[in-house]
Amino acid sequence: SKLSSIAAASDSSNMMSLSAVVSKLLQALNNLPPPNGNLSDVEQSDFIRKCVSQYTTMSLRILDMQLLLLRCAAAGKHSANFCTPIPDEFHGEGWLGERILAVTEQMNSTELLSGQRNLHKQEQALLGMLHSLPWSGQGTLTSSSSSQKSSNFELCFDMEAIRGEPSPRFSQLAKERGVATVFHGTKMENVWSILNCGLWTLSETKFCQHGSILGKGVYFS
């Protein structure tokens, strides 16, 4: 029934990408966390050990980036729409963003994987979901700063290795019209949704931030 509800949701929603559907399916198949109650101490130790065994130094950095991007999305004006995907345990009455910020305040790779404290139900669900995302343990994350005294820094997350083969339609259009490398500027609060659900045309919707002077579409430079 869990898998059926996920499949039904994917059919009825245009805002759920294939990656988001796969992530939800993996979470359901892994049964993390159990449907009733928190993990026992033994189950939790096994759960964390399983995660640790599959994390590399790079994927731990990506885990911290995931938590940062999710917190940025949660703090945004449209957190209810852009915090996708998110475990069912976070849904309920009130502001979704506030619940996410409260749960993730003390979460980081060192804290989560050290085993120094028990994780509560929402933390268990979130760690399981982050672990199951298609890009969680792959890609390359690098950072740089303009100077030692500067507080500004740049993060670069290279997803080339996990992009996979393009769709037949894309390949056909690329053959006919060629391809180009372009850039899309956005706020930090939008990156979580873009990584998981792709770029969507938001022109003439309440989510549009800078107008659509050249018509509807996703704008690049």
mmCIF file of C-alpha atoms in Angstrom:
data_model
loop_
_atom_site.group_PDB
_atom_site.id
_atom_site.type_symbol
_atom_site.label_atom_id
_atom_site.label_comp_id
_atom_site.label_asym_id
_atom_site.label_seq_id
_atom_site.Cartn_x
_atom_site.Cartn_y
_atom_site.Cartn_z
ATOM 1 C CA SER A 1 0.000 0.000 0.000
ATOM 2 C CA LYS A 2 2.934 2.324 0.707
ATOM 3 C CA LEU A 3 4.366 1.795 -2.773
ATOM 4 C CA SER A 4 0.926 2.184 -4.351
ATOM 5 C CA SER A 5 0.401 5.553 -2.671
ATOM 6 C CA ILE A 6 3.812 6.742 -3.905
ATOM 7 C CA ALA A 7 3.014 5.638 -7.455
ATOM 8 C CA ALA A 8 -0.368 7.356 -7.314
ATOM 9 C CA ALA A 9 1.246 10.554 -6.064
ATOM 10 C CA SER A 10 3.754 10.513 -8.898
ATOM 11 C CA ASP A 11 0.967 10.136 -11.474
ATOM 12 C CA SER A 12 -1.100 13.001 -10.084
ATOM 13 C CA SER A 13 1.689 15.533 -9.432
ATOM 14 C CA ASN A 14 3.696 17.394 -12.056
ATOM 15 C CA MET A 15 6.140 18.599 -9.424
ATOM 16 C CA MET A 16 7.691 15.226 -8.597
ATOM 17 C CA SER A 17 10.704 14.235 -10.658
ATOM 18 C CA LEU A 18 11.849 10.693 -11.381
ATOM 19 C CA SER A 19 14.656 11.174 -8.844
ATOM 20 C CA ALA A 20 12.117 12.155 -6.188
ATOM 21 C CA VAL A 21 9.980 9.092 -6.957
ATOM 22 C CA VAL A 22 13.018 6.798 -6.848
ATOM 23 C CA SER A 23 14.072 8.328 -3.532
ATOM 24 C CA LYS A 24 10.650 7.710 -2.010
ATOM 25 C CA LEU A 25 10.590 4.138 -3.320
ATOM 26 C CA LEU A 26 14.034 3.422 -1.884
ATOM 27 C CA GLN A 27 12.986 4.840 1.465
ATOM 28 C CA ALA A 28 9.874 2.646 1.505
ATOM 29 C CA LEU A 29 11.767 -0.475 0.407
ATOM 30 C CA ASN A 30 14.488 0.082 3.005
ATOM 31 C CA ASN A 31 11.759 0.581 5.603
ATOM 32 C CA LEU A 32 13.733 3.347 7.310
ATOM 33 C CA PRO A 33 12.478 4.139 9.872
ATOM 34 C CA PRO A 34 9.973 1.408 10.922
ATOM 35 C CA PRO A 35 6.340 2.470 10.416
ATOM 36 C CA ASN A 36 5.546 2.332 14.133
ATOM 37 C CA GLY A 37 7.631 4.024 16.813
ATOM 38 C CA ASN A 38 11.316 4.828 17.036
ATOM 39 C CA LEU A 39 14.163 2.443 16.406
ATOM 40 C CA SER A 40 15.343 0.481 19.396
ATOM 41 C CA ASP A 41 18.927 1.072 20.552
ATOM 42 C CA VAL A 42 20.087 -2.092 18.769
ATOM 43 C CA GLU A 43 18.182 -1.269 15.573
ATOM 44 C CA GLN A 44 19.508 2.278 15.648
ATOM 45 C CA SER A 45 23.103 1.093 16.025
ATOM 46 C CA ASP A 46 22.628 -1.228 13.043
ATOM 47 C CA PHE A 47 21.006 1.609 11.071
ATOM 48 C CA ILE A 48 23.884 4.047 11.744
ATOM 49 C CA ARG A 49 26.501 1.333 11.125
ATOM 50 C CA LYS A 50 24.899 0.626 7.759
ATOM 51 C CA CYS A 51 25.078 4.307 6.844
ATOM 52 C CA VAL A 52 28.679 4.676 8.058
ATOM 53 C CA SER A 53 29.832 1.670 6.065
ATOM 54 C CA GLN A 54 28.551 3.233 2.837
ATOM 55 C CA TYR A 55 29.705 6.811 3.429
ATOM 56 C CA THR A 56 33.055 8.065 2.158
ATOM 57 C CA THR A 57 34.789 11.281 3.195
ATOM 58 C CA MET A 58 33.314 12.958 0.125
ATOM 59 C CA SER A 59 29.779 11.682 0.718
ATOM 60 C CA LEU A 60 29.936 12.920 4.333
ATOM 61 C CA ARG A 61 30.654 16.391 2.959
ATOM 62 C CA ILE A 62 27.712 15.982 0.601
ATOM 63 C CA LEU A 63 25.520 14.953 3.563
ATOM 64 C CA ASP A 64 26.381 18.243 5.283
ATOM 65 C CA MET A 65 25.605 20.097 2.052
ATOM 66 C CA GLN A 66 22.240 18.319 1.838
ATOM 67 C CA LEU A 67 21.363 19.443 5.351
ATOM 68 C CA LEU A 68 22.464 23.018 4.568
ATOM 69 C CA LEU A 69 20.405 23.191 1.374
ATOM 70 C CA LEU A 70 17.353 21.678 3.090
ATOM 71 C CA ARG A 71 17.622 24.262 5.895
ATOM 72 C CA CYS A 72 17.862 27.057 3.315
ATOM 73 C CA ALA A 73 14.721 25.744 1.616
ATOM 74 C CA ALA A 74 12.970 25.475 4.987
ATOM 75 C CA ALA A 75 13.795 29.093 5.805
ATOM 76 C CA GLY A 76 12.428 30.325 2.470
ATOM 77 C CA LYS A 77 9.072 31.950 1.837
ATOM 78 C CA HIS A 78 7.704 28.944 -0.048
ATOM 79 C CA SER A 79 9.098 26.134 2.106
ATOM 80 C CA ALA A 80 5.871 24.128 1.860
ATOM 81 C CA ASN A 81 6.417 23.846 -1.897
ATOM 82 C CA PHE A 82 10.202 23.740 -2.237
ATOM 83 C CA CYS A 83 11.096 21.306 0.579
ATOM 84 C CA THR A 84 10.547 18.351 -1.721
ATOM 85 C CA PRO A 85 11.163 15.505 -1.098
ATOM 86 C CA ILE A 86 10.730 15.358 2.675
ATOM 87 C CA PRO A 87 9.771 12.361 4.882
ATOM 88 C CA ASP A 88 6.116 11.928 5.853
ATOM 89 C CA GLU A 89 7.100 12.359 9.504
ATOM 90 C CA PHE A 90 7.547 16.095 8.899
ATOM 91 C CA HIS A 91 4.049 16.724 7.573
ATOM 92 C CA GLY A 92 1.315 17.999 9.847
ATOM 93 C CA GLU A 93 -0.326 21.198 11.013
ATOM 94 C CA GLY A 94 1.648 24.414 11.133
ATOM 95 C CA TRP A 95 4.628 25.703 9.152
ATOM 96 C CA LEU A 96 6.632 22.885 7.574
ATOM 97 C CA GLY A 97 9.780 24.993 7.448
ATOM 98 C CA GLU A 98 9.741 25.565 11.196
ATOM 99 C CA ARG A 99 9.592 21.829 11.893
ATOM 100 C CA ILE A 100 12.476 21.133 9.503
ATOM 101 C CA LEU A 101 14.631 23.886 11.026
ATOM 102 C CA ALA A 102 13.963 22.628 14.549
ATOM 103 C CA VAL A 103 14.858 19.012 13.719
ATOM 104 C CA THR A 104 17.973 19.815 11.680
ATOM 105 C CA GLU A 105 19.411 22.438 14.057
ATOM 106 C CA GLN A 106 21.775 19.925 15.693
ATOM 107 C CA MET A 107 22.221 17.654 12.688
ATOM 108 C CA ASN A 108 25.559 17.297 10.894
ATOM 109 C CA SER A 109 27.583 14.355 9.626
ATOM 110 C CA THR A 110 29.861 14.237 12.676
ATOM 111 C CA GLU A 111 26.977 14.368 15.143
ATOM 112 C CA LEU A 112 24.745 11.926 13.267
ATOM 113 C CA LEU A 113 27.319 9.249 12.591
ATOM 114 C CA SER A 114 29.258 9.416 15.852
ATOM 115 C CA GLY A 115 26.648 7.361 17.689
ATOM 116 C CA GLN A 116 26.943 9.667 20.712
ATOM 117 C CA ARG A 117 23.196 10.105 21.076
ATOM 118 C CA ASN A 118 19.986 8.410 20.029
ATOM 119 C CA LEU A 119 18.186 9.814 17.018
ATOM 120 C CA HIS A 120 14.505 10.602 17.388
ATOM 121 C CA LYS A 121 11.916 9.492 14.849
ATOM 122 C CA GLN A 122 12.134 12.497 12.512
ATOM 123 C CA GLU A 123 15.951 12.418 12.467
ATOM 124 C CA GLN A 124 15.883 8.706 11.635
ATOM 125 C CA ALA A 125 13.462 9.322 8.775
ATOM 126 C CA LEU A 126 15.460 12.267 7.421
ATOM 127 C CA LEU A 127 18.810 10.460 7.537
ATOM 128 C CA GLY A 128 17.244 7.475 5.769
ATOM 129 C CA MET A 129 15.831 9.735 3.051
ATOM 130 C CA LEU A 130 19.093 11.660 2.557
ATOM 131 C CA HIS A 131 20.965 8.367 2.331
ATOM 132 C CA SER A 132 18.585 7.128 -0.383
ATOM 133 C CA LEU A 133 18.728 10.174 -2.677
ATOM 134 C CA PRO A 134 20.322 9.237 -6.029
ATOM 135 C CA TRP A 135 23.001 11.927 -5.659
ATOM 136 C CA SER A 136 23.753 11.438 -1.939
ATOM 137 C CA GLY A 137 26.931 9.359 -2.172
ATOM 138 C CA GLN A 138 28.124 10.435 -5.593
ATOM 139 C CA GLY A 139 29.451 13.506 -7.303
ATOM 140 C CA THR A 140 32.335 15.709 -6.187
ATOM 141 C CA LEU A 141 32.046 18.638 -3.792
ATOM 142 C CA THR A 142 34.802 21.258 -3.665
ATOM 143 C CA SER A 143 35.029 24.638 -1.950
ATOM 144 C CA SER A 144 37.198 27.693 -2.390
ATOM 145 C CA SER A 145 37.565 31.189 -0.922
ATOM 146 C CA SER A 146 38.634 34.381 -2.642
ATOM 147 C CA SER A 147 41.093 35.111 0.187
ATOM 148 C CA GLN A 148 42.005 33.896 3.662
ATOM 149 C CA LYS A 149 40.426 36.983 5.230
ATOM 150 C CA SER A 150 37.228 36.824 3.193
ATOM 151 C CA SER A 151 34.071 35.294 4.626
ATOM 152 C CA ASN A 152 32.803 34.568 1.105
ATOM 153 C CA PHE A 153 33.342 31.100 -0.306
ATOM 154 C CA GLU A 154 32.246 29.070 -3.297
ATOM 155 C CA LEU A 155 30.856 25.543 -3.331
ATOM 156 C CA CYS A 156 31.012 23.480 -6.504
ATOM 157 C CA PHE A 157 29.031 20.235 -6.669
ATOM 158 C CA ASP A 158 29.959 18.301 -9.802
ATOM 159 C CA MET A 159 27.184 15.866 -10.767
ATOM 160 C CA GLU A 160 28.617 14.908 -14.155
ATOM 161 C CA ALA A 161 29.353 11.335 -13.037
ATOM 162 C CA ILE A 162 25.753 10.691 -11.935
ATOM 163 C CA ARG A 163 23.917 12.452 -14.731
ATOM 164 C CA GLY A 164 23.497 9.236 -16.700
ATOM 165 C CA GLU A 165 22.524 8.890 -20.336
ATOM 166 C CA PRO A 166 20.296 11.639 -21.794
ATOM 167 C CA SER A 167 16.771 10.858 -22.924
ATOM 168 C CA PRO A 168 16.201 9.896 -26.585
ATOM 169 C CA ARG A 169 14.286 13.163 -27.105
ATOM 170 C CA PHE A 170 17.170 15.234 -25.735
ATOM 171 C CA SER A 171 19.663 13.319 -27.885
ATOM 172 C CA GLN A 172 17.570 13.957 -30.998
ATOM 173 C CA LEU A 173 17.216 17.683 -30.272
ATOM 174 C CA ALA A 174 20.925 17.934 -29.442
ATOM 175 C CA LYS A 175 21.753 16.343 -32.787
ATOM 176 C CA GLU A 176 19.450 18.735 -34.645
ATOM 177 C CA ARG A 177 20.240 21.983 -32.822
ATOM 178 C CA GLY A 178 23.515 21.443 -30.980
ATOM 179 C CA VAL A 179 24.222 21.976 -27.270
ATOM 180 C CA ALA A 180 25.640 24.783 -25.127
ATOM 181 C CA THR A 181 26.753 25.198 -21.515
ATOM 182 C CA VAL A 182 24.513 27.746 -19.782
ATOM 183 C CA PHE A 183 24.067 29.061 -16.248
ATOM 184 C CA HIS A 184 20.956 29.563 -14.141
ATOM 185 C CA GLY A 185 21.104 31.934 -11.179
ATOM 186 C CA THR A 186 18.808 31.339 -8.236
ATOM 187 C CA LYS A 187 18.511 31.817 -4.481
ATOM 188 C CA MET A 188 19.928 29.255 -2.075
ATOM 189 C CA GLU A 189 16.422 28.394 -0.895
ATOM 190 C CA ASN A 190 15.605 26.993 -4.356
ATOM 191 C CA VAL A 191 18.625 24.718 -4.832
ATOM 192 C CA TRP A 192 17.251 21.778 -2.812
ATOM 193 C CA SER A 193 14.159 21.588 -5.022
ATOM 194 C CA ILE A 194 16.186 22.013 -8.239
ATOM 195 C CA LEU A 195 18.611 19.201 -7.357
ATOM 196 C CA ASN A 196 15.757 16.814 -6.566
ATOM 197 C CA CYS A 197 12.994 17.897 -8.952
ATOM 198 C CA GLY A 198 14.794 19.673 -11.768
ATOM 199 C CA LEU A 199 14.107 23.114 -13.254
ATOM 200 C CA TRP A 200 10.466 24.065 -13.777
ATOM 201 C CA THR A 201 8.874 27.035 -15.522
ATOM 202 C CA LEU A 202 7.501 29.272 -12.761
ATOM 203 C CA SER A 203 6.698 32.286 -14.939
ATOM 204 C CA GLU A 204 3.368 33.966 -14.118
ATOM 205 C CA THR A 205 3.018 31.995 -10.874
ATOM 206 C CA LYS A 206 3.327 33.168 -7.274
ATOM 207 C CA PHE A 207 6.849 31.679 -7.256
ATOM 208 C CA CYS A 208 8.141 33.935 -10.048
ATOM 209 C CA GLN A 209 10.659 36.393 -8.546
ATOM 210 C CA HIS A 210 12.054 38.457 -11.422
ATOM 211 C CA GLY A 211 9.276 38.643 -13.989
ATOM 212 C CA SER A 212 9.203 37.151 -17.476
ATOM 213 C CA ILE A 213 10.151 39.980 -19.808
ATOM 214 C CA LEU A 214 11.085 37.534 -22.587
ATOM 215 C CA GLY A 215 8.062 35.295 -22.061
ATOM 216 C CA LYS A 216 7.422 32.113 -20.104
ATOM 217 C CA GLY A 217 10.327 29.767 -19.460
ATOM 218 C CA VAL A 218 13.432 29.009 -17.425
ATOM 219 C CA TYR A 219 16.001 31.779 -17.870
ATOM 220 C CA PHE A 220 19.701 31.106 -18.469
ATOM 221 C CA SER A 221 22.798 33.102 -19.299
#
